[in-house]
XYZ file of C-alpha atoms in Angstrom:
298
model
C 25.128 -9.233 -56.822
C 22.227 -10.040 -53.980
C 19.993 -12.888 -55.885
C 17.350 -14.624 -54.384
C 16.135 -18.214 -55.730
C 12.215 -19.490 -56.302
C 11.122 -22.453 -56.966
C 9.646 -25.574 -55.620
C 12.427 -27.642 -56.291
C 15.701 -28.124 -53.560
C 17.302 -29.280 -56.497
C 16.262 -26.790 -58.970
C 17.462 -24.329 -56.471
C 21.132 -25.670 -56.346
C 21.751 -25.979 -59.754
C 21.302 -22.422 -59.891
C 22.993 -21.517 -57.022
C 25.948 -23.285 -58.322
C 25.590 -21.710 -61.535
C 25.792 -18.414 -59.469
C 27.849 -18.690 -56.076
C 30.975 -19.218 -57.613
C 30.673 -15.968 -60.068
C 30.446 -14.133 -56.451
C 26.974 -13.575 -56.402
C 25.032 -14.020 -52.553
C 22.446 -16.236 -53.350
C 19.019 -17.023 -50.955
C 16.791 -19.570 -51.810
C 13.406 -20.267 -51.363
C 10.653 -23.377 -51.735
C 7.769 -20.819 -50.384
C 7.232 -17.506 -52.476
C 5.642 -15.973 -49.778
C 8.859 -16.882 -47.227
C 10.834 -15.108 -50.442
C 8.142 -11.875 -51.381
C 8.831 -11.406 -46.967
C 12.741 -11.013 -47.492
C 12.983 -9.279 -50.795
C 10.629 -6.592 -48.770
C 12.485 -6.769 -45.444
C 15.856 -6.363 -47.558
C 16.680 -3.903 -49.650
C 20.089 -5.077 -51.067
C 18.634 -7.922 -52.925
C 19.150 -6.528 -56.471
C 17.020 -9.800 -58.407
C 14.656 -12.081 -57.937
C 14.797 -14.817 -60.192
C 11.724 -17.109 -59.897
C 9.751 -20.329 -61.218
C 6.188 -19.881 -62.108
C 5.462 -23.183 -60.642
C 5.512 -21.914 -56.878
C 3.478 -22.366 -54.221
C 1.173 -20.042 -51.970
C 1.859 -17.174 -54.068
C 1.764 -18.243 -58.108
C 4.772 -16.811 -59.848
C 2.926 -14.421 -61.554
C 2.125 -13.622 -58.534
C 5.030 -12.817 -56.532
C 6.112 -11.209 -59.813
C 3.599 -8.671 -59.608
C 4.196 -8.127 -55.973
C 7.757 -7.606 -56.032
C 7.001 -5.433 -58.748
C 5.006 -2.932 -56.243
C 8.990 -2.868 -53.919
C 10.129 -1.862 -57.360
C 8.048 0.305 -57.866
C 8.325 2.346 -54.409
C 11.932 3.622 -55.366
C 14.232 0.843 -55.453
C 16.109 -1.046 -57.649
C 15.132 -4.600 -58.611
C 15.068 -6.596 -61.596
C 12.616 -10.032 -62.205
C 13.511 -12.659 -63.870
C 10.627 -15.496 -64.419
C 12.452 -19.187 -65.237
C 9.764 -21.775 -66.456
C 10.012 -25.590 -67.886
C 7.084 -24.667 -70.240
C 8.205 -21.505 -72.630
C 5.356 -20.640 -74.650
C 4.366 -17.688 -76.192
C 1.799 -17.797 -73.466
C 3.796 -17.696 -70.483
C 6.142 -15.150 -72.034
C 3.434 -12.648 -71.965
C 2.083 -13.195 -68.817
C 5.714 -13.318 -66.713
C 6.281 -9.616 -68.255
C 2.655 -8.070 -67.823
C 2.726 -8.835 -64.641
C 6.122 -7.099 -63.775
C 9.033 -9.974 -64.769
C 11.968 -7.699 -67.038
C 13.083 -11.148 -68.635
C 12.298 -14.835 -68.935
C 14.439 -17.507 -68.969
C 14.184 -21.835 -68.958
C 14.117 -23.717 -66.585
C 16.516 -25.239 -65.983
C 18.605 -22.266 -67.334
C 22.077 -22.740 -69.295
C 25.281 -21.511 -67.667
C 25.962 -19.177 -70.468
C 22.543 -17.685 -70.935
C 22.087 -17.230 -67.324
C 25.062 -14.912 -66.541
C 24.188 -13.011 -69.715
C 20.719 -12.517 -68.413
C 22.286 -11.055 -65.096
C 24.719 -8.956 -66.609
C 21.607 -7.281 -68.614
C 19.877 -7.414 -64.739
C 22.769 -5.671 -63.283
C 22.703 -2.946 -65.429
C 18.886 -2.142 -65.519
C 19.733 -1.987 -61.596
C 22.950 0.573 -62.066
C 20.230 2.810 -63.750
C 17.977 2.287 -61.666
C 20.128 3.391 -58.644
C 21.205 6.273 -60.069
C 17.837 7.563 -61.343
C 16.228 7.214 -57.987
C 19.073 9.159 -56.224
C 19.379 11.969 -58.896
C 15.068 11.810 -58.119
C 15.382 11.811 -54.353
C 18.518 13.665 -53.917
C 19.598 17.680 -53.388
C 21.443 18.793 -55.468
C 24.125 20.843 -53.317
C 24.014 19.187 -50.555
C 23.142 15.252 -51.459
C 20.800 14.931 -48.434
C 16.865 13.957 -49.330
C 15.146 16.544 -51.103
C 11.675 17.409 -49.521
C 9.936 14.826 -51.069
C 11.708 12.017 -50.378
C 12.401 13.201 -47.214
C 8.710 12.773 -46.337
C 8.381 9.425 -47.917
C 11.369 8.439 -45.487
C 9.625 9.552 -41.827
C 6.097 8.093 -43.271
C 7.538 4.757 -43.429
C 9.809 5.074 -39.908
C 6.574 6.567 -38.714
C 4.891 3.440 -39.661
C 7.405 1.156 -39.111
C 7.658 3.031 -34.936
C 3.622 1.156 -34.246
C 2.092 2.003 -31.097
C 4.981 2.217 -28.468
C 7.923 3.141 -30.709
C 9.736 6.022 -30.415
C 10.518 8.627 -32.584
C 11.347 12.604 -32.542
C 11.937 15.138 -35.225
C 14.318 17.900 -35.214
C 14.238 21.084 -37.241
C 17.125 23.281 -38.251
C 17.753 26.794 -39.975
C 21.369 28.833 -40.465
C 20.214 32.477 -38.306
C 20.784 35.195 -40.450
C 21.508 33.656 -43.660
C 20.015 36.307 -45.901
C 22.895 38.780 -44.429
C 25.302 35.262 -45.065
C 24.335 35.800 -49.250
C 23.776 39.617 -49.169
C 27.444 39.973 -46.919
C 29.785 37.343 -48.733
C 27.882 36.266 -51.960
C 25.920 33.042 -52.754
C 28.735 30.762 -53.469
C 29.986 31.228 -49.507
C 26.165 30.921 -49.072
C 26.252 27.760 -51.002
C 28.905 26.175 -48.984
C 27.472 27.332 -45.512
C 24.625 25.299 -46.775
C 26.824 22.337 -47.820
C 29.108 22.462 -44.554
C 25.699 22.376 -42.185
C 24.246 19.113 -44.270
C 27.528 17.711 -44.179
C 26.978 17.671 -40.087
C 23.355 16.025 -39.896
C 23.893 13.712 -42.796
C 25.146 11.069 -40.760
C 22.186 11.154 -38.377
C 19.327 9.726 -38.826
C 17.039 10.164 -42.023
C 18.457 13.661 -42.678
C 16.666 16.325 -45.684
C 16.958 19.937 -47.011
C 13.318 21.066 -46.735
C 14.691 24.022 -48.758
C 16.787 27.290 -48.990
C 18.932 26.916 -45.263
C 15.894 24.745 -43.430
C 16.780 21.334 -42.780
C 15.207 18.976 -40.934
C 16.348 15.400 -39.625
C 13.867 12.693 -38.454
C 15.039 10.054 -35.671
C 13.578 6.761 -35.654
C 13.770 5.454 -31.979
C 14.981 7.445 -29.937
C 13.600 9.661 -27.284
C 13.170 12.939 -26.916
C 15.896 13.498 -24.331
C 18.490 11.615 -27.087
C 16.865 14.620 -29.746
C 17.495 17.467 -27.172
C 21.239 16.117 -26.612
C 21.792 15.372 -30.373
C 20.565 18.526 -30.904
C 22.198 20.619 -28.483
C 25.456 18.898 -29.393
C 25.221 20.046 -33.222
C 24.222 23.192 -32.647
C 27.577 23.245 -30.784
C 30.118 21.983 -33.834
C 27.717 24.087 -35.643
C 28.743 27.243 -34.285
C 32.974 25.955 -34.522
C 31.748 26.328 -38.379
C 34.426 28.918 -40.248
C 33.615 29.100 -43.420
C 36.415 30.604 -45.774
C 35.374 33.945 -48.066
C 37.516 37.005 -49.276
C 36.329 38.875 -46.711
C 37.868 36.404 -44.079
C 36.331 33.047 -42.436
C 32.640 33.645 -41.906
C 31.186 32.209 -38.306
C 27.319 30.572 -38.251
C 25.021 29.881 -35.558
C 21.729 27.514 -36.419
C 18.623 27.438 -34.346
C 16.528 24.088 -33.264
C 12.659 23.378 -32.820
C 12.620 19.788 -31.490
C 8.909 17.469 -31.692
C 8.340 13.834 -30.392
C 6.015 11.658 -32.170
C 2.741 10.072 -30.577
C 0.949 7.780 -32.593
C -2.149 8.888 -34.838
C 0.137 11.980 -35.614
C 1.654 12.122 -39.190
C 4.401 13.568 -40.233
C 3.199 17.166 -41.533
C 1.964 17.495 -37.583
C 5.086 16.267 -36.430
C 7.327 18.524 -38.493
C 4.550 21.612 -37.593
C 5.242 21.321 -33.724
C 8.838 21.335 -34.749
C 8.628 24.091 -36.474
C 6.808 26.191 -33.641
C 9.726 25.126 -31.572
C 11.941 26.960 -34.134
C 10.233 29.794 -34.842
C 10.348 30.155 -30.524
C 14.020 29.594 -30.573
C 14.730 32.419 -33.428
C 12.509 34.260 -31.534
C 13.872 34.244 -28.256
C 17.101 34.853 -29.354
C 18.738 32.329 -32.226
C 21.613 29.760 -31.633
C 19.312 28.241 -29.251
C 17.221 24.723 -29.037
C 13.441 24.332 -27.904
C 11.588 21.927 -27.628
C 7.942 21.883 -28.662
C 7.213 19.294 -25.564
C 8.998 20.652 -22.905
C 10.195 24.330 -23.175
C 6.936 25.560 -25.596
C 4.644 23.928 -22.265
C 6.691 26.320 -19.734
C 6.981 28.756 -21.781
C 3.096 29.516 -22.139
C 2.675 28.562 -17.859
C 5.233 31.266 -17.410
């Protein structure tokens, strides 16, 4: 487990780390609580934060509170407060500020290991609950709510000059697949398409046979190239059925993000492009930036 320890004393840090590292834990140490919070924020693999209440510039209670906000934002994280002054008030304040547990400073080796085993059970449970809440059950992709949230975070990180594109796609004539071959074959088709887009960017199933991919850091040209490759790969799919292999095609709409555009606006542009792809024959890629402008000019 990746653990961050925060204490004003480097001696305490070395003592606690010396108890944890031989057990296989990855330990990162900080004397500065603000730096520790920034590190935990930027490193989602951190699963436990052990902080003294006597730290600066953020107090231990402030650090517990800020870290708890991170954990509430769909992230597994166990927070353990420690203090050399163990009393009812310190314990109550730490727990009220978001800590999951409280230990003496310096902690005993056996007690510390027991507390961390409990923390590991907690974060494992949190991870599973987050997965269930964010994942589409059929495909394993992000569900609509989680996809929109991750996409909003990506646009925030893009800043003023960042690049980001969205691809919206759906399976052509999907109702015909369900009607002709049955819903089990339809489900297999949805899973096969999802398997192709899963490795690409932020991928989600928006509902039914409609999918979306947000591509942080990619230009429109790169997004168009990816969509064209996916279109060809999807046309090569063969879905098994009692009536023989079922072939699929998909239509794609692409949009490019610009500063001030919301995720909903970005997807709306891609949706307009997708509609154009379906209106003009399906099994094609249409860009909201290039192809639609050309079509309107003609």
